[in-house]
């Protein structure tokens, strides 16, 4: 089984990305043939500063490697190092109905958030389909918000097969039901667009945790743990027993939000301090990082080669 996922380097990765996407990918590392790529072409739909794009691409690679991606088990590469992706995107574009893209939520969302209506943003799902189909992926771990893009991918694969012969497998999205929407410091979904994130290696993590918005109940008052985001976040880091303890402390009263925030900070550090050490070591050796990405790209291109060959022949080139 081939498992593939990608992430855009469009800002620093945060807890929502870790628990919503990265972790489920790491959990699958022993379950198949794994590919993970940094979608730097996709990021260009929203990032227009070259230096920033280059740095974010490197940061995402460092974050994945530090937090658990093992390059012996998972091929990690930059999207732009595999030109076959762009080539396939064009072939798919030629059979993509406009209406299919017009229905995509992500495009409409971006418009609602004031982004310029570019062709790149509009065609984003076609490029994503190309990422997936060029690697012949069976399973694509993504967040809930990407479900529609997987439907578009299947749709395009089917259209291509109908027109040119059976070349593509229809990939399945892997959206673990256990992964909830991770709340941000303001209680809304954690997202860089809402400026409510805590980054994976955030130097101001403590300040952000202490600043998590709560209601104004006093320490003495009993509280419903399910309605505050401190508890929602603590659940991600803590053991079942610790979670049960915090829940009953909240319900009993005499347990304040400040105390809960301190416990959340400690639980975060317990998980992330070792990752930070690994990240610092990787960061000190940029050549080694480049070697990992180059080796990944070579393997990805090897996997793409037979597919693009068949596709070129099928379309008449
Ligand atoms: P952002 O919302 O900060 O722009 P992205 O859209 O780039 O994040 O998300 C990349 C991946 O991380 C996606 O698979 C997405 O579903 C997952 N993800 C991001 N934020 C959250 C969240 N708050 N809860 C769960 N998963 C998330
Ligand atoms: N659109 C995805 C996101 O924002 C990133 C992505 C691009 C992707 N291409 C992909 C994910 C292919 C999985 C497979 O999260």
mmCIF file of C-alpha atoms and ligand atoms in Angstrom:
data_model
loop_
_atom_site.group_PDB
_atom_site.id
_atom_site.type_symbol
_atom_site.label_atom_id
_atom_site.label_comp_id
_atom_site.label_asym_id
_atom_site.label_seq_id
_atom_site.Cartn_x
_atom_site.Cartn_y
_atom_site.Cartn_z
ATOM 1 C CA UNK A 1 0.000 0.000 0.000
ATOM 2 C CA UNK A 2 1.370 3.398 -0.914
ATOM 3 C CA UNK A 3 0.661 6.236 1.500
ATOM 4 C CA UNK A 4 1.249 9.827 0.490
ATOM 5 C CA UNK A 5 0.703 13.158 2.121
ATOM 6 C CA UNK A 6 1.796 16.727 1.613
ATOM 7 C CA UNK A 7 1.851 19.917 3.585
ATOM 8 C CA UNK A 8 2.168 23.502 2.457
ATOM 9 C CA UNK A 9 5.123 25.519 3.722
ATOM 10 C CA UNK A 10 3.033 28.621 4.123
ATOM 11 C CA UNK A 11 3.967 29.491 7.702
ATOM 12 C CA UNK A 12 5.321 27.927 10.843
ATOM 13 C CA UNK A 13 3.662 24.612 11.702
ATOM 14 C CA UNK A 14 1.478 24.616 14.785
ATOM 15 C CA UNK A 15 -0.187 22.217 17.202
ATOM 16 C CA UNK A 16 -3.194 21.890 14.890
ATOM 17 C CA UNK A 17 -0.906 20.671 12.119
ATOM 18 C CA UNK A 18 0.894 18.272 14.436
ATOM 19 C CA UNK A 19 -2.186 16.606 15.900
ATOM 20 C CA UNK A 20 -4.370 17.056 12.827
ATOM 21 C CA UNK A 21 -1.935 15.882 10.187
ATOM 22 C CA UNK A 22 1.657 15.038 11.132
ATOM 23 C CA UNK A 23 0.956 12.597 13.893
ATOM 24 C CA UNK A 24 -1.408 10.398 11.909
ATOM 25 C CA UNK A 25 1.227 10.298 9.195
ATOM 26 C CA UNK A 26 3.923 9.154 11.653
ATOM 27 C CA UNK A 27 1.558 6.514 13.009
ATOM 28 C CA UNK A 28 1.288 5.056 9.500
ATOM 29 C CA UNK A 29 5.031 4.848 8.892
ATOM 30 C CA UNK A 30 5.168 1.115 9.456
ATOM 31 C CA UNK A 31 2.001 0.364 7.544
ATOM 32 C CA UNK A 32 3.114 0.799 3.944
ATOM 33 C CA UNK A 33 5.353 2.510 1.471
ATOM 34 C CA UNK A 34 5.366 6.127 2.625
ATOM 35 C CA UNK A 35 5.814 9.405 0.820
ATOM 36 C CA UNK A 36 5.637 12.859 2.333
ATOM 37 C CA UNK A 37 6.284 16.016 0.400
ATOM 38 C CA UNK A 38 6.518 19.714 1.036
ATOM 39 C CA UNK A 39 4.008 21.399 -1.234
ATOM 40 C CA UNK A 40 6.038 24.491 -2.093
ATOM 41 C CA UNK A 41 4.225 25.008 -5.415
ATOM 42 C CA UNK A 42 0.922 25.069 -3.551
ATOM 43 C CA UNK A 43 2.299 27.544 -1.034
ATOM 44 C CA UNK A 44 2.988 29.980 -3.879
ATOM 45 C CA UNK A 45 -0.755 30.544 -4.100
ATOM 46 C CA UNK A 46 -0.485 32.539 -0.873
ATOM 47 C CA UNK A 47 3.235 33.237 -0.277
ATOM 48 C CA UNK A 48 4.842 35.724 -2.637
ATOM 49 C CA UNK A 49 8.184 36.281 -0.899
ATOM 50 C CA UNK A 50 10.889 33.963 -2.263
ATOM 51 C CA UNK A 51 13.081 34.115 0.828
ATOM 52 C CA UNK A 52 10.134 33.289 3.041
ATOM 53 C CA UNK A 53 9.100 30.363 0.856
ATOM 54 C CA UNK A 54 12.614 28.915 0.894
ATOM 55 C CA UNK A 55 12.890 29.263 4.682
ATOM 56 C CA UNK A 56 9.445 27.832 5.344
ATOM 57 C CA UNK A 57 10.200 24.867 3.092
ATOM 58 C CA UNK A 58 13.333 24.127 5.097
ATOM 59 C CA UNK A 59 11.485 24.669 8.391
ATOM 60 C CA UNK A 60 8.758 22.193 7.469
ATOM 61 C CA UNK A 61 11.362 19.583 6.558
ATOM 62 C CA UNK A 62 13.145 20.165 9.887
ATOM 63 C CA UNK A 63 9.875 19.993 11.815
ATOM 64 C CA UNK A 64 8.839 16.686 10.256
ATOM 65 C CA UNK A 65 12.244 15.116 10.736
ATOM 66 C CA UNK A 66 12.472 16.376 14.313
ATOM 67 C CA UNK A 67 8.992 15.224 15.321
ATOM 68 C CA UNK A 68 9.184 11.675 14.033
ATOM 69 C CA UNK A 69 9.533 11.304 10.278
ATOM 70 C CA UNK A 70 12.145 8.632 9.650
ATOM 71 C CA UNK A 71 13.689 9.092 6.172
ATOM 72 C CA UNK A 72 14.499 5.363 6.124
ATOM 73 C CA UNK A 73 10.771 4.622 6.280
ATOM 74 C CA UNK A 74 9.276 7.633 4.555
ATOM 75 C CA UNK A 75 10.461 9.294 1.384
ATOM 76 C CA UNK A 76 10.518 13.029 2.061
ATOM 77 C CA UNK A 77 10.849 15.460 -0.843
ATOM 78 C CA UNK A 78 10.110 18.938 -2.098
ATOM 79 C CA UNK A 79 7.243 19.078 -4.594
ATOM 80 C CA UNK A 80 9.302 21.335 -6.877
ATOM 81 C CA UNK A 81 12.033 18.671 -7.139
ATOM 82 C CA UNK A 82 9.595 16.399 -8.978
ATOM 83 C CA UNK A 83 8.739 18.176 -12.261
ATOM 84 C CA UNK A 84 6.512 15.294 -13.365
ATOM 85 C CA UNK A 85 3.910 16.737 -10.987
ATOM 86 C CA UNK A 86 3.531 19.915 -13.042
ATOM 87 C CA UNK A 87 3.395 17.967 -16.247
ATOM 88 C CA UNK A 88 0.594 15.751 -15.021
ATOM 89 C CA UNK A 89 -1.257 18.783 -13.629
ATOM 90 C CA UNK A 90 -1.539 20.118 -17.181
ATOM 91 C CA UNK A 91 -2.930 16.883 -18.564
ATOM 92 C CA UNK A 92 -5.482 16.812 -15.755
ATOM 93 C CA UNK A 93 -6.326 20.482 -16.309
ATOM 94 C CA UNK A 94 -7.378 19.650 -19.837
ATOM 95 C CA UNK A 95 -10.143 17.431 -18.535
ATOM 96 C CA UNK A 96 -11.135 19.370 -15.417
ATOM 97 C CA UNK A 97 -14.591 20.955 -15.681
ATOM 98 C CA UNK A 98 -14.645 24.568 -14.487
ATOM 99 C CA UNK A 99 -17.754 23.804 -12.451
ATOM 100 C CA UNK A 100 -15.905 21.203 -10.405
ATOM 101 C CA UNK A 101 -13.360 23.793 -9.261
ATOM 102 C CA UNK A 102 -15.988 26.476 -8.769
ATOM 103 C CA UNK A 103 -17.624 24.252 -6.166
ATOM 104 C CA UNK A 104 -14.459 23.850 -4.077
ATOM 105 C CA UNK A 105 -14.799 25.274 -0.555
ATOM 106 C CA UNK A 106 -11.143 26.119 -0.145
ATOM 107 C CA UNK A 107 -11.244 28.523 -3.088
ATOM 108 C CA UNK A 108 -14.437 30.138 -1.853
ATOM 109 C CA UNK A 109 -12.939 30.437 1.642
ATOM 110 C CA UNK A 110 -9.835 32.122 0.317
ATOM 111 C CA UNK A 111 -11.999 34.582 -1.609
ATOM 112 C CA UNK A 112 -13.999 35.283 1.534
ATOM 113 C CA UNK A 113 -10.726 36.003 3.354
ATOM 114 C CA UNK A 114 -9.790 38.624 0.787
ATOM 115 C CA UNK A 115 -7.195 36.726 -1.252
ATOM 116 C CA UNK A 116 -6.744 37.780 -4.851
ATOM 117 C CA UNK A 117 -8.668 35.511 -7.223
ATOM 118 C CA UNK A 118 -5.726 34.001 -9.118
ATOM 119 C CA UNK A 119 -5.710 31.086 -11.495
ATOM 120 C CA UNK A 120 -3.245 29.332 -9.162
ATOM 121 C CA UNK A 121 -5.702 29.375 -6.271
ATOM 122 C CA UNK A 122 -8.509 28.250 -8.531
ATOM 123 C CA UNK A 123 -6.496 25.397 -10.040
ATOM 124 C CA UNK A 124 -5.032 24.347 -6.669
ATOM 125 C CA UNK A 125 -7.046 21.091 -6.487
ATOM 126 C CA UNK A 126 -5.810 20.003 -9.923
ATOM 127 C CA UNK A 127 -2.200 20.326 -8.806
ATOM 128 C CA UNK A 128 -3.085 18.406 -5.658
ATOM 129 C CA UNK A 129 -4.643 15.636 -7.734
ATOM 130 C CA UNK A 130 -1.424 15.495 -9.767
ATOM 131 C CA UNK A 131 0.661 15.161 -6.564
ATOM 132 C CA UNK A 132 -1.365 12.164 -5.542
ATOM 133 C CA UNK A 133 -1.888 10.429 -8.878
ATOM 134 C CA UNK A 134 1.710 10.770 -10.061
ATOM 135 C CA UNK A 135 2.772 8.678 -7.059
ATOM 136 C CA UNK A 136 0.025 6.123 -7.561
ATOM 137 C CA UNK A 137 -1.018 6.577 -3.929
ATOM 138 C CA UNK A 138 -3.617 4.322 -2.311
ATOM 139 C CA UNK A 139 -4.107 6.260 0.884
ATOM 140 C CA UNK A 140 -3.810 9.988 1.572
ATOM 141 C CA UNK A 141 -3.799 11.098 5.220
ATOM 142 C CA UNK A 142 -5.266 14.595 5.403
ATOM 143 C CA UNK A 143 -7.338 16.822 7.636
ATOM 144 C CA UNK A 144 -11.120 17.033 7.273
ATOM 145 C CA UNK A 145 -10.802 20.264 5.322
ATOM 146 C CA UNK A 146 -9.072 18.367 2.510
ATOM 147 C CA UNK A 147 -11.804 15.808 1.987
ATOM 148 C CA UNK A 148 -13.268 17.626 -0.979
ATOM 149 C CA UNK A 149 -9.863 17.820 -2.661
ATOM 150 C CA UNK A 150 -9.613 14.039 -2.442
ATOM 151 C CA UNK A 151 -13.033 13.771 -4.050
ATOM 152 C CA UNK A 152 -11.811 16.002 -6.878
ATOM 153 C CA UNK A 153 -8.732 13.788 -7.216
ATOM 154 C CA UNK A 154 -10.837 10.651 -7.556
ATOM 155 C CA UNK A 155 -13.117 12.397 -9.989
ATOM 156 C CA UNK A 156 -10.211 13.463 -12.199
ATOM 157 C CA UNK A 157 -8.593 10.019 -12.036
ATOM 158 C CA UNK A 158 -11.873 8.475 -13.130
ATOM 159 C CA UNK A 159 -12.312 10.987 -15.952
ATOM 160 C CA UNK A 160 -8.776 10.352 -17.139
ATOM 161 C CA UNK A 161 -9.250 6.582 -17.037
ATOM 162 C CA UNK A 162 -12.534 6.810 -18.922
ATOM 163 C CA UNK A 163 -10.973 8.890 -21.621
ATOM 164 C CA UNK A 164 -7.507 7.345 -21.959
ATOM 165 C CA UNK A 165 -7.637 3.902 -20.371
ATOM 166 C CA UNK A 166 -7.120 2.544 -16.874
ATOM 167 C CA UNK A 167 -3.954 4.203 -15.624
ATOM 168 C CA UNK A 168 -4.775 5.680 -12.246
ATOM 169 C CA UNK A 169 -5.873 4.049 -9.019
ATOM 170 C CA UNK A 170 -8.599 5.897 -7.145
ATOM 171 C CA UNK A 171 -6.975 6.995 -3.886
ATOM 172 C CA UNK A 172 -8.758 7.074 -0.545
ATOM 173 C CA UNK A 173 -8.535 9.876 1.968
ATOM 174 C CA UNK A 174 -7.449 8.804 5.423
ATOM 175 C CA UNK A 175 -9.109 11.073 7.942
ATOM 176 C CA UNK A 176 -8.863 9.481 11.371
ATOM 177 C CA UNK A 177 -12.155 10.011 13.146
ATOM 178 C CA UNK A 178 -10.303 10.330 16.422
ATOM 179 C CA UNK A 179 -8.630 13.508 15.238
ATOM 180 C CA UNK A 180 -10.759 16.377 16.368
ATOM 181 C CA UNK A 181 -10.452 19.956 15.268
ATOM 182 C CA UNK A 182 -7.727 21.378 17.447
ATOM 183 C CA UNK A 183 -8.809 24.608 19.129
ATOM 184 C CA UNK A 184 -6.654 27.718 19.044
ATOM 185 C CA UNK A 185 -5.864 30.124 21.866
ATOM 186 C CA UNK A 186 -9.159 31.920 21.226
ATOM 187 C CA UNK A 187 -11.319 28.775 21.116
ATOM 188 C CA UNK A 188 -11.861 28.857 17.322
ATOM 189 C CA UNK A 189 -10.154 26.234 15.109
ATOM 190 C CA UNK A 190 -6.404 26.681 15.419
ATOM 191 C CA UNK A 191 -5.261 28.148 12.129
ATOM 192 C CA UNK A 192 -2.588 30.526 11.020
ATOM 193 C CA UNK A 193 -5.273 32.551 9.261
ATOM 194 C CA UNK A 194 -6.908 33.239 12.617
ATOM 195 C CA UNK A 195 -3.674 34.224 14.397
ATOM 196 C CA UNK A 196 -4.522 31.903 17.266
ATOM 197 C CA UNK A 197 -1.789 29.296 16.859
ATOM 198 C CA UNK A 198 0.876 27.897 19.133
ATOM 199 C CA UNK A 199 3.757 26.868 16.911
ATOM 200 C CA UNK A 200 5.536 23.541 17.350
ATOM 201 C CA UNK A 201 8.727 25.186 18.591
ATOM 202 C CA UNK A 202 7.252 28.462 19.671
ATOM 203 C CA UNK A 203 9.681 30.550 21.750
ATOM 204 C CA UNK A 204 6.627 32.287 23.202
ATOM 205 C CA UNK A 205 4.662 29.091 23.880
ATOM 206 C CA UNK A 206 4.413 29.879 27.587
ATOM 207 C CA UNK A 207 3.019 33.343 26.954
ATOM 208 C CA UNK A 208 0.518 32.004 24.420
ATOM 209 C CA UNK A 209 -0.641 29.210 26.705
ATOM 210 C CA UNK A 210 -1.075 31.638 29.582
ATOM 211 C CA UNK A 211 -3.063 33.853 27.209
ATOM 212 C CA UNK A 212 -5.596 31.178 26.198
ATOM 213 C CA UNK A 213 -9.015 32.779 26.382
ATOM 214 C CA UNK A 214 -11.371 31.445 29.076
ATOM 215 C CA UNK A 215 -14.585 32.580 30.695
ATOM 216 C CA UNK A 216 -14.409 34.578 33.912
ATOM 217 C CA UNK A 217 -15.348 31.863 36.419
ATOM 218 C CA UNK A 218 -13.501 32.155 39.746
ATOM 219 C CA UNK A 219 -11.104 29.476 40.973
ATOM 220 C CA UNK A 220 -13.732 28.168 43.405
ATOM 221 C CA UNK A 221 -16.519 27.662 40.882
ATOM 222 C CA UNK A 222 -17.007 24.208 39.325
ATOM 223 C CA UNK A 223 -16.357 24.224 35.569
ATOM 224 C CA UNK A 224 -17.342 22.114 32.609
ATOM 225 C CA UNK A 225 -14.007 20.926 31.166
ATOM 226 C CA UNK A 226 -15.528 20.281 27.745
ATOM 227 C CA UNK A 227 -16.199 23.957 27.173
ATOM 228 C CA UNK A 228 -12.675 25.316 27.554
ATOM 229 C CA UNK A 229 -9.842 25.019 25.093
ATOM 230 C CA UNK A 230 -7.170 24.464 27.774
ATOM 231 C CA UNK A 231 -8.729 21.096 28.452
ATOM 232 C CA UNK A 232 -9.249 20.483 24.722
ATOM 233 C CA UNK A 233 -5.525 20.997 24.177
ATOM 234 C CA UNK A 234 -4.405 19.159 27.304
ATOM 235 C CA UNK A 235 -6.191 16.038 26.049
ATOM 236 C CA UNK A 236 -3.804 15.938 23.115
ATOM 237 C CA UNK A 237 -0.679 15.766 25.220
ATOM 238 C CA UNK A 238 -1.669 14.020 28.418
ATOM 239 C CA UNK A 239 -2.279 10.385 29.316
ATOM 240 C CA UNK A 240 -5.844 9.163 29.841
ATOM 241 C CA UNK A 241 -5.314 9.186 33.567
ATOM 242 C CA UNK A 242 -4.039 12.758 33.594
ATOM 243 C CA UNK A 243 -6.972 13.843 31.452
ATOM 244 C CA UNK A 244 -9.439 12.219 33.848
ATOM 245 C CA UNK A 245 -7.725 13.950 36.764
ATOM 246 C CA UNK A 246 -7.968 17.381 35.173
ATOM 247 C CA UNK A 247 -11.603 16.796 34.231
ATOM 248 C CA UNK A 248 -12.611 15.922 37.759
ATOM 249 C CA UNK A 249 -10.589 18.809 39.196
ATOM 250 C CA UNK A 250 -12.499 21.209 36.944
ATOM 251 C CA UNK A 251 -15.851 19.689 37.855
ATOM 252 C CA UNK A 252 -15.119 19.733 41.579
ATOM 253 C CA UNK A 253 -14.266 23.432 41.687
ATOM 254 C CA UNK A 254 -11.303 24.960 43.515
ATOM 255 C CA UNK A 255 -9.234 24.422 40.397
ATOM 256 C CA UNK A 256 -8.448 27.472 38.283
ATOM 257 C CA UNK A 257 -7.642 28.057 34.653
ATOM 258 C CA UNK A 258 -4.153 29.331 35.563
ATOM 259 C CA UNK A 259 -3.276 26.030 37.152
ATOM 260 C CA UNK A 260 -4.612 24.091 34.181
ATOM 261 C CA UNK A 261 -2.517 26.230 31.829
ATOM 262 C CA UNK A 262 0.614 25.378 33.796
ATOM 263 C CA UNK A 263 -0.162 21.698 33.462
ATOM 264 C CA UNK A 264 -0.734 22.122 29.753
ATOM 265 C CA UNK A 265 2.652 23.849 29.391
ATOM 266 C CA UNK A 266 4.399 21.025 31.265
ATOM 267 C CA UNK A 267 2.701 18.367 29.139
ATOM 268 C CA UNK A 268 3.679 20.206 25.941
ATOM 269 C CA UNK A 269 7.288 20.451 27.074
ATOM 270 C CA UNK A 270 7.419 16.801 28.003
ATOM 271 C CA UNK A 271 6.535 15.842 24.437
ATOM 272 C CA UNK A 272 8.330 18.564 22.510
ATOM 273 C CA UNK A 273 11.621 19.107 24.368
ATOM 274 C CA UNK A 274 13.185 15.961 22.864
ATOM 275 C CA UNK A 275 11.926 16.999 19.411
ATOM 276 C CA UNK A 276 13.549 20.389 19.899
ATOM 277 C CA UNK A 277 16.891 18.796 20.640
ATOM 278 C CA UNK A 278 16.689 16.742 17.470
ATOM 279 C CA UNK A 279 15.654 19.780 15.456
ATOM 280 C CA UNK A 280 18.563 21.859 16.731
ATOM 281 C CA UNK A 281 20.994 19.108 15.763
ATOM 282 C CA UNK A 282 19.513 18.868 12.248
ATOM 283 C CA UNK A 283 19.576 22.615 11.850
ATOM 284 C CA UNK A 284 23.283 22.718 12.557
ATOM 285 C CA UNK A 285 23.913 20.530 9.498
ATOM 286 C CA UNK A 286 22.165 22.054 6.450
ATOM 287 C CA UNK A 287 24.101 19.831 4.015
ATOM 288 C CA UNK A 288 22.731 16.700 5.660
ATOM 289 C CA UNK A 289 19.208 18.074 5.371
ATOM 290 C CA UNK A 290 19.735 18.864 1.699
ATOM 291 C CA UNK A 291 21.062 15.347 1.143
ATOM 292 C CA UNK A 292 17.927 13.845 2.709
ATOM 293 C CA UNK A 293 15.676 15.969 0.476
ATOM 294 C CA UNK A 294 17.693 15.240 -2.669
ATOM 295 C CA UNK A 295 17.678 11.496 -1.967
ATOM 296 C CA UNK A 296 13.924 11.711 -1.366
ATOM 297 C CA UNK A 297 13.377 13.533 -4.667
ATOM 298 C CA UNK A 298 15.366 10.893 -6.543
ATOM 299 C CA UNK A 299 13.173 8.132 -5.088
ATOM 300 C CA UNK A 300 9.989 10.090 -5.783
ATOM 301 C CA UNK A 301 11.003 10.659 -9.409
ATOM 302 C CA UNK A 302 11.746 6.981 -9.747
ATOM 303 C CA UNK A 303 8.228 6.213 -8.574
ATOM 304 C CA UNK A 304 6.750 8.859 -10.903
ATOM 305 C CA UNK A 305 8.661 7.756 -14.006
ATOM 306 C CA UNK A 306 6.598 4.725 -15.058
ATOM 307 C CA UNK A 307 3.326 6.604 -14.502
ATOM 308 C CA UNK A 308 4.245 9.683 -16.500
ATOM 309 C CA UNK A 309 5.547 7.435 -19.245
ATOM 310 C CA UNK A 310 2.180 5.671 -19.524
ATOM 311 C CA UNK A 311 0.299 8.956 -19.313
ATOM 312 C CA UNK A 312 2.310 10.601 -22.107
ATOM 313 C CA UNK A 313 1.687 7.653 -24.351
ATOM 314 C CA UNK A 314 -2.017 7.552 -23.507
ATOM 315 C CA UNK A 315 -2.637 11.249 -24.196
ATOM 316 C CA UNK A 316 -0.840 11.104 -27.532
ATOM 317 C CA UNK A 317 2.573 12.589 -26.879
HETATM 318 P P1 LIG B 1 -3.830 26.421 8.654
HETATM 319 O O1 LIG B 1 -5.297 26.294 8.965
HETATM 320 O O2 LIG B 1 -3.048 26.923 9.806
HETATM 321 O O3 LIG B 1 -3.596 27.220 7.382
HETATM 322 P P2 LIG B 1 -3.305 24.188 6.994
HETATM 323 O O4 LIG B 1 -4.606 24.406 6.297
HETATM 324 O O5 LIG B 1 -2.046 24.487 6.253
HETATM 325 O O6 LIG B 1 -3.321 24.963 8.370
HETATM 326 O O7 LIG B 1 -3.294 22.682 7.511
HETATM 327 C C1 LIG B 1 -2.390 21.678 7.140
HETATM 328 C C2 LIG B 1 -2.874 20.361 7.710
HETATM 329 O O8 LIG B 1 -3.044 20.428 9.126
HETATM 330 C C3 LIG B 1 -4.238 19.939 7.142
HETATM 331 O O9 LIG B 1 -4.226 18.551 6.953
HETATM 332 C C4 LIG B 1 -5.204 20.333 8.230
HETATM 333 O O10 LIG B 1 -6.360 19.576 8.224
HETATM 334 C C5 LIG B 1 -4.390 20.119 9.501
HETATM 335 N N1 LIG B 1 -4.854 21.094 10.499
HETATM 336 C C6 LIG B 1 -4.597 22.422 10.517
HETATM 337 N N2 LIG B 1 -5.191 23.035 11.569
HETATM 338 C C7 LIG B 1 -5.867 22.074 12.224
HETATM 339 C C8 LIG B 1 -6.691 22.058 13.392
HETATM 340 N N3 LIG B 1 -6.926 23.169 14.087
HETATM 341 N N4 LIG B 1 -7.228 20.885 13.776
HETATM 342 C C9 LIG B 1 -6.988 19.742 13.084
HETATM 343 N N5 LIG B 1 -6.212 19.676 11.981
HETATM 344 C C10 LIG B 1 -5.655 20.830 11.540
HETATM 345 N N1 LIG B 2 -3.773 20.916 0.297
HETATM 346 C C1 LIG B 2 -3.089 20.267 1.377
HETATM 347 C C2 LIG B 2 -3.247 21.095 2.654
HETATM 348 O O1 LIG B 2 -3.376 22.286 2.582
HETATM 349 C C3 LIG B 2 -1.619 20.090 1.059
HETATM 350 C C4 LIG B 2 -1.417 19.180 -0.103
HETATM 351 C C5 LIG B 2 -1.042 19.522 -1.368
HETATM 352 C C6 LIG B 2 -1.618 17.771 -0.105
HETATM 353 N N2 LIG B 2 -0.957 18.428 -2.150
HETATM 354 C C7 LIG B 2 -1.313 17.338 -1.424
HETATM 355 C C8 LIG B 2 -2.008 16.852 0.865
HETATM 356 C C9 LIG B 2 -1.411 15.987 -1.777
HETATM 357 C C10 LIG B 2 -2.099 15.506 0.501
HETATM 358 C C11 LIG B 2 -1.792 15.074 -0.808
HETATM 359 O O2 LIG B 2 -3.222 20.533 3.710
#
